[in-house]
Coordinates of C-alpha atoms in Angstrom, one line a residue:
M236 CA 114.9 134.8 46.1
R237 CA 117.3 132.4 47.9
V238 CA 118.1 133.3 51.5
H239 CA 121.6 132.4 52.7
Q240 CA 122.0 131.4 56.3
T241 CA 124.7 133.4 58.1
W242 CA 127.1 132.3 60.8
I243 CA 125.2 134.3 63.5
P244 CA 122.2 132.0 63.8
A245 CA 124.5 129.0 64.0
F246 CA 126.5 130.7 66.7
L247 CA 123.4 131.6 68.7
L248 CA 122.2 128.0 68.4
S249 CA 125.4 126.6 69.6
H250 CA 125.4 129.1 72.6
A251 CA 121.9 128.2 73.5
I252 CA 122.6 124.4 73.4
S253 CA 125.7 124.9 75.5
N254 CA 123.8 127.1 78.0
I255 CA 121.1 124.4 78.4
A256 CA 123.6 121.6 78.9
Q257 CA 125.5 123.3 81.8
H258 CA 122.6 123.6 84.3
V259 CA 121.7 120.0 85.0
E260 CA 123.6 116.7 84.5
W261 CA 123.7 113.2 85.9
D262 CA 127.1 112.0 87.2
G263 CA 126.2 108.4 87.8
E264 CA 125.2 108.9 91.5
D265 CA 123.4 112.3 91.8
L266 CA 121.8 114.9 89.7
N267 CA 124.2 117.9 89.6
I268 CA 122.3 121.3 89.4
H269 CA 124.3 124.4 88.6
P270 CA 122.8 127.8 89.6
D271 CA 123.3 130.8 87.4
R272 CA 125.9 133.5 88.2
Y273 CA 123.4 135.1 90.6
G274 CA 122.8 131.9 92.5
N275 CA 119.4 131.2 91.0
V276 CA 117.9 127.9 90.0
K277 CA 115.0 128.3 87.6
F278 CA 112.8 125.4 86.5
A279 CA 109.3 124.5 85.5
V280 CA 107.2 121.7 87.1
L281 CA 104.4 119.9 85.4
A282 CA 102.9 116.4 85.3
D283 CA 100.0 114.2 84.2
F284 CA 100.6 115.1 80.5
G285 CA 100.7 111.6 79.0
H286 CA 97.1 110.9 78.5
V287 CA 96.0 109.6 75.2
E288 CA 93.6 112.5 74.7
T289 CA 95.3 115.7 75.6
S290 CA 94.1 119.3 76.3
P291 CA 93.4 121.6 73.3
H292 CA 95.8 124.0 75.1
A293 CA 98.7 121.6 75.0
Q294 CA 100.4 123.3 72.1
K295 CA 100.2 126.7 73.8
M296 CA 101.8 125.3 76.9
A297 CA 104.5 123.7 74.9
H298 CA 105.2 127.0 73.1
K299 CA 105.4 128.9 76.4
L300 CA 107.7 126.3 77.9
N301 CA 110.1 126.5 74.9
T302 CA 110.0 130.3 75.0
L303 CA 110.9 130.3 78.7
C304 CA 113.7 127.9 78.0
T305 CA 115.1 129.8 75.0
N306 CA 115.0 133.1 77.0
N307 CA 116.8 131.4 79.9
D308 CA 113.9 132.0 82.2
I309 CA 114.0 128.4 83.1
H310 CA 117.0 126.0 83.2
F311 CA 115.2 122.7 83.1
I312 CA 111.8 121.1 83.5
V313 CA 110.6 118.6 86.1
S314 CA 107.9 116.1 85.5
T315 CA 106.5 114.5 88.6
G316 CA 104.9 111.6 86.8
D317 CA 102.0 110.1 84.8
N318 CA 104.2 110.6 81.7
F319 CA 102.6 107.7 79.7
Y320 CA 99.1 106.5 80.5
G321 CA 99.4 103.8 77.8
T322 CA 102.4 102.5 75.9
V323 CA 105.7 104.4 76.2
D324 CA 105.8 106.4 73.0
F325 CA 108.3 109.2 73.2
Q326 CA 107.7 110.5 69.7
K327 CA 103.9 110.9 70.1
Y328 CA 103.5 111.9 73.8
W329 CA 106.6 113.9 74.5
I330 CA 108.6 115.0 71.4
D331 CA 105.6 116.0 69.3
R332 CA 103.4 117.1 72.1
F333 CA 106.0 119.5 73.6
N334 CA 107.8 120.4 70.4
I335 CA 111.1 119.0 71.7
G336 CA 114.1 120.4 69.8
L337 CA 117.8 121.0 70.1
T338 CA 117.3 124.2 72.2
S339 CA 114.6 122.7 74.5
C340 CA 115.4 122.4 78.1
K341 CA 116.3 119.0 79.7
W342 CA 113.6 117.2 81.5
V343 CA 114.1 115.6 84.9
V344 CA 111.5 112.9 85.2
L345 CA 109.8 110.8 87.9
A346 CA 107.2 108.0 87.7
G347 CA 103.6 108.4 88.6
N348 CA 101.0 105.7 89.4
S349 CA 99.8 105.6 85.7
D350 CA 103.4 104.9 84.6
Y351 CA 103.0 101.5 86.3
K352 CA 100.0 100.7 84.2
D353 CA 99.4 100.1 80.5
I354 CA 95.7 100.7 79.6
L355 CA 96.3 100.3 75.9
S356 CA 98.3 97.1 75.4
D357 CA 100.0 94.3 77.3
Y358 CA 103.4 95.0 75.6
H359 CA 105.0 96.3 78.8
H360 CA 104.5 94.8 82.2
A361 CA 104.4 97.3 85.1
L362 CA 108.1 97.5 85.8
G363 CA 109.1 97.0 82.2
K364 CA 107.2 100.2 81.3
I365 CA 109.3 102.1 83.9
E366 CA 112.5 100.6 82.5
A367 CA 111.5 101.8 79.0
Q368 CA 111.2 105.3 80.4
M369 CA 114.6 105.1 82.1
E370 CA 116.2 104.0 78.9
G371 CA 114.8 107.2 77.4
P372 CA 114.2 108.1 73.8
Q373 CA 116.6 107.1 71.0
G374 CA 118.1 109.6 68.7
E375 CA 119.1 113.3 68.9
F376 CA 116.9 114.2 71.8
G377 CA 117.9 111.3 74.0
D378 CA 119.9 113.5 76.3
K379 CA 116.9 115.8 77.0
W380 CA 115.2 113.1 79.1
L381 CA 116.8 112.4 82.5
M382 CA 115.2 109.6 84.4
P383 CA 118.3 108.0 86.0
R384 CA 116.6 105.9 88.7
H385 CA 113.5 105.7 90.9
N386 CA 114.8 107.9 93.7
F387 CA 117.7 110.3 93.6
I388 CA 119.2 113.5 95.1
G389 CA 119.7 116.7 93.2
I390 CA 122.8 118.5 94.5
I391 CA 122.8 122.3 94.0
N392 CA 126.4 123.2 94.0
G393 CA 127.7 125.8 96.4
T394 CA 124.4 126.3 98.2
D395 CA 122.5 125.4 101.3
Y396 CA 119.8 123.5 99.3
E397 CA 119.3 120.1 97.8
F398 CA 116.4 118.5 95.9
A399 CA 115.0 115.0 96.6
F400 CA 113.2 113.2 93.8
L401 CA 111.0 110.3 95.0
D402 CA 109.1 107.5 93.4
T403 CA 105.9 107.4 95.5
V404 CA 104.8 104.0 94.1
E405 CA 102.7 102.0 96.5
D406 CA 104.1 99.0 98.4
S407 CA 103.8 95.6 96.7
E408 CA 105.9 92.5 96.2
Q409 CA 107.2 93.9 92.9
T410 CA 108.1 97.3 94.3
K411 CA 109.9 96.4 97.5
R412 CA 113.3 97.2 96.1
I413 CA 112.1 100.6 95.0
I414 CA 110.5 101.4 98.4
K415 CA 113.7 100.3 100.2
Q416 CA 115.7 102.7 98.0
R417 CA 113.2 105.5 98.8
E418 CA 113.4 104.8 102.6
N419 CA 117.2 104.9 102.5
L420 CA 117.2 108.2 100.6
L421 CA 114.8 109.8 103.1
V422 CA 116.7 108.6 106.1
N423 CA 120.0 109.7 104.8
M424 CA 119.1 113.2 103.8
N425 CA 121.9 115.7 104.6
Q426 CA 120.7 117.4 107.8
A427 CA 122.8 120.4 107.0
K428 CA 120.8 121.1 103.9
K429 CA 117.3 122.4 103.2
Y430 CA 115.2 120.4 100.8
I431 CA 112.6 120.8 98.1
V432 CA 111.1 117.3 97.6
F433 CA 109.4 116.1 94.4
G434 CA 107.0 113.2 94.1
H435 CA 103.8 112.1 92.4
Y436 CA 101.3 111.6 95.2
P437 CA 100.3 114.7 97.1
I438 CA 100.0 114.7 100.9
L439 CA 96.8 116.7 100.7
S440 CA 94.7 118.4 98.0
N441 CA 92.0 120.9 98.6
I442 CA 90.5 120.0 95.3
Q443 CA 90.6 116.2 95.6
G444 CA 91.3 115.3 99.2
D445 CA 93.7 113.1 101.1
L446 CA 95.2 109.9 99.8
G447 CA 95.3 108.3 103.2
K448 CA 97.7 105.3 103.7
K449 CA 99.3 105.9 100.3
V450 CA 101.2 108.9 101.7
T451 CA 101.4 108.1 105.4
Y452 CA 105.2 107.5 105.2
L453 CA 105.6 110.9 103.6
K454 CA 103.5 112.6 106.3
N455 CA 105.5 110.9 109.1
H456 CA 108.8 111.8 107.5
F457 CA 107.9 115.4 106.9
D458 CA 106.6 115.9 110.4
K459 CA 109.9 114.7 111.8
N460 CA 112.2 116.6 109.5
K461 CA 112.2 120.4 109.7
N462 CA 114.7 120.7 106.9
I463 CA 112.0 120.0 104.3
L464 CA 110.7 123.3 103.1
L465 CA 108.5 122.4 100.2
Y466 CA 106.9 119.3 98.6
C467 CA 105.9 119.5 95.0
A468 CA 103.5 116.8 93.7
S469 CA 100.9 116.2 91.1
H470 CA 98.3 113.3 90.6
V471 CA 95.5 115.8 91.1
H472 CA 94.8 117.3 87.6
A473 CA 94.9 120.9 88.8
L474 CA 97.2 123.6 90.2
E475 CA 97.4 124.3 94.0
L476 CA 99.4 126.0 96.7
L477 CA 98.9 125.1 100.3
Q478 CA 100.8 125.6 103.5
Y479 CA 100.6 123.3 106.5
H480 CA 100.3 124.5 110.0
D481 CA 101.8 122.5 112.8
R482 CA 99.0 122.5 115.4
T483 CA 101.0 120.4 117.9
Q484 CA 102.4 123.8 118.9
S485 CA 100.5 126.6 120.5
P486 CA 99.9 128.9 118.7
P487 CA 100.1 126.8 115.5
V488 CA 103.2 127.7 113.4
P489 CA 103.6 127.5 109.6
S490 CA 105.3 124.4 108.4
Y491 CA 106.2 123.1 104.9
V492 CA 104.5 124.2 101.7
Q493 CA 103.0 121.9 99.1
V494 CA 102.7 122.8 95.4
I495 CA 100.5 120.7 93.1
S496 CA 101.2 120.9 89.4
G497 CA 99.3 118.2 87.6
A498 CA 97.5 120.0 84.9
A499 CA 99.7 119.6 81.9
G500 CA 97.3 117.8 79.6
A501 CA 95.0 115.2 81.0
F502 CA 91.4 115.8 82.0
L503 CA 91.0 118.3 84.9
N504 CA 89.8 117.6 88.4
Q505 CA 87.0 119.9 89.6
K506 CA 86.5 120.8 93.2
A507 CA 82.8 120.6 92.8
N508 CA 83.1 116.9 92.2
D509 CA 85.4 116.2 95.2
K510 CA 83.8 116.4 98.6
D511 CA 86.6 115.1 100.8
Y512 CA 87.6 118.4 102.2
R513 CA 86.1 121.8 102.8
V514 CA 87.9 125.1 103.4
M515 CA 87.2 126.6 106.7
E516 CA 88.1 130.1 107.8
D517 CA 91.3 128.9 109.6
G518 CA 92.3 126.4 106.9
L519 CA 91.5 122.8 105.9
E520 CA 89.1 120.6 107.7
I521 CA 87.8 117.2 106.8
G522 CA 84.4 116.7 105.4
K523 CA 82.3 113.6 104.7
P524 CA 83.0 112.6 101.0
I525 CA 80.1 111.6 98.9
H526 CA 82.1 108.8 97.3
S527 CA 82.8 107.4 100.8
E528 CA 79.1 107.1 101.3
I529 CA 78.8 105.1 98.1
K530 CA 81.6 102.8 99.2
K531 CA 80.2 102.2 102.6
W532 CA 76.8 101.4 101.1
K533 CA 78.4 98.9 98.6
E534 CA 80.3 97.2 101.4
G535 CA 77.1 96.8 103.4
S536 CA 77.7 99.4 106.1
Y537 CA 74.3 100.9 105.5
E538 CA 72.2 97.7 105.4
D539 CA 70.1 99.0 108.3
N540 CA 69.6 102.4 106.7
Y541 CA 66.7 101.7 104.5
A542 CA 66.1 105.3 103.3
L543 CA 69.7 105.7 102.0
K544 CA 69.9 102.1 100.7
N545 CA 66.7 102.4 98.7
A546 CA 67.7 105.8 97.3
L547 CA 71.0 104.3 96.1
E548 CA 69.4 101.2 94.6
V549 CA 66.9 103.3 92.7
L550 CA 69.6 105.5 91.3
D551 CA 71.8 102.5 90.2
V552 CA 75.0 104.4 91.0
K553 CA 77.5 104.9 88.2
R554 CA 80.5 107.0 89.0
G555 CA 80.9 110.1 86.9
G556 CA 77.5 109.9 85.2
E557 CA 74.1 111.5 85.5
M558 CA 73.1 108.9 87.9
E559 CA 75.8 109.9 90.3
N560 CA 74.7 113.6 90.1
G561 CA 71.3 112.3 91.1
L562 CA 72.8 110.5 94.0
V563 CA 74.5 113.7 95.2
N564 CA 71.2 115.5 95.2
A565 CA 69.5 112.6 96.9
L566 CA 72.1 112.5 99.7
K567 CA 71.7 116.2 100.2
S568 CA 68.0 115.9 100.5
L569 CA 68.2 113.2 103.2
S570 CA 68.4 114.2 106.8
S571 CA 71.7 114.6 108.6
E572 CA 71.1 111.4 110.5
T573 CA 70.5 109.5 107.3
Q574 CA 73.6 110.9 105.6
H575 CA 75.9 110.3 108.6
P576 CA 74.5 107.6 110.9
R577 CA 75.7 107.6 114.5
H578 CA 77.6 104.3 114.1
V579 CA 80.0 105.8 111.5
S580 CA 82.8 107.0 113.7
E581 CA 85.7 109.2 112.8
T582 CA 88.9 107.3 112.1
P583 CA 92.2 108.0 113.8
A584 CA 93.6 109.3 110.5
E585 CA 90.7 111.7 110.2
S586 CA 91.3 112.9 113.7
K587 CA 94.9 113.5 113.0
Q588 CA 94.1 115.4 109.9
K589 CA 91.9 117.8 111.8
E590 CA 94.8 118.5 114.1
R591 CA 97.0 119.4 111.2
R592 CA 95.2 122.0 109.1
G593 CA 96.7 124.3 106.6
K594 CA 96.0 127.4 104.6
V595 CA 95.0 127.3 101.0
H596 CA 96.8 130.1 99.0
Y597 CA 95.8 129.0 95.5
G598 CA 93.7 126.5 93.6
E599 CA 92.8 126.4 89.9
S600 CA 91.3 123.7 87.7
R601 CA 92.9 124.9 84.5
N602 CA 95.7 123.6 82.3
G603 CA 99.1 124.9 83.1
F604 CA 102.4 124.5 85.0
V605 CA 104.4 126.2 87.7
V606 CA 107.8 128.0 87.4
F607 CA 110.1 128.0 90.4
T608 CA 112.9 130.5 90.9
L609 CA 115.0 129.5 93.8
Q610 CA 117.2 132.4 94.9
T611 CA 119.8 130.5 97.0
Q612 CA 121.8 133.5 98.1
M613 CA 118.7 135.5 99.2
H614 CA 116.9 132.4 100.6
M615 CA 113.7 133.2 98.6
L616 CA 111.5 131.1 96.3
H617 CA 109.4 132.8 93.7
L618 CA 106.5 130.7 92.3
T619 CA 104.7 131.7 89.0
Y620 CA 101.6 129.7 88.1
Y621 CA 100.9 129.7 84.4
T622 CA 97.3 128.9 83.4
Q623 CA 95.6 128.7 80.1
D624 CA 92.6 131.0 79.8
G625 CA 90.6 130.6 76.6
I626 CA 92.3 131.7 73.4
S627 CA 94.5 134.3 75.0
D628 CA 98.1 133.9 76.1
M629 CA 98.7 132.1 79.4
K630 CA 97.9 134.1 82.6
T631 CA 100.1 134.2 85.6
K632 CA 99.7 134.3 89.4
E633 CA 102.8 134.9 91.5
F634 CA 103.8 134.1 95.0
Q635 CA 107.0 135.0 97.0
L636 CA 108.1 132.6 99.7
Y637 CA 110.8 133.4 102.3
L638 CA 112.9 130.5 103.3
D639 CA 114.2 130.8 106.9
P640 CA 117.5 128.8 106.8
T641 CA 117.7 128.8 110.6
S642 CA 114.3 127.6 111.6
G643 CA 113.6 125.7 108.4
R644 CA 110.2 127.4 108.1
V645 CA 108.6 129.0 105.1
H646 CA 107.0 132.4 105.4
M647 CA 104.4 133.6 103.0
P648 CA 102.9 137.1 102.9
G649 CA 99.2 137.1 103.8

């Protein structure tokens, strides 16, 4: 029996497409973000999805994202980078992977460190690969991908809030123009507004640790600017929620919040394999990373430490393999003096990190993403962490943040 399509599905499709288009648009200078009639801005954040081999849960995540979009539970999607680990192939790594269609949400996209590399071919040089992403996909889904420039502002019309989108690329001769653009954006932020900032490199991760000098400029800027409420990053292939405590004041006061959402498809980072930080009762404290011990040995710092040197040589250290697991056990079996000789002193950066601890509210090494609901009229931010658990539907973990527009602080229950 032949089924005839009626005018109702076509009308609903047209309405859905129109509704998607009205929430986010690029005007040539800034990203314009339009809240709904209740003053809410709803969007999903994910990253690190462009790996050649993806998670077996990728299709379930794609289905959930499209359902949220169709139901108007999110207005757009933000990717904070590592969109293409290899060659830029929109069809394979974006359209097919996320089932992009006419009713899909628009994506606002930033570059990650892997977007400056091409591990599969030499077709794109580093900046050429970024330019290819900025050009976007050709065809009917071209308007779904918004990557207008390296650094830009998102203006949320009629509210006290703005978004800042940053390219956290490291300094080099080829990236000086990009970094200058980033510095200008940070310096010229509207001091009358409160900001949610997006970038690839996190300032701190409880699962993977600190990135050191790569994010020093962000730390310094965030410490000076109390109008930054939240920083959303990725790079770490996991989901996290942390709040920093400003310990320069007594007693320490809560400062900005950091969300990490980097678990959209690539291999996952596991806390058991990252020894840079440990969680203390009152927050984060630096620990001695196993991989730093390996590095110091390779650089000759432990030439006079025969016990450790011999153990490492026998194990023939290979990162990520069984030999390294043996190394971890060997290091644990050595005495405290052997693991951490007296001549290895704490760096100024490590000392500073101890002064600025935070509280870990959430951490999960599972595939997933985070949905933000910014209630601009109520000055509240609702976070929903979606994680894939086996063959069942995605599980959720929710957090409610209170945004104090006067002090610029973020308050979290518990």
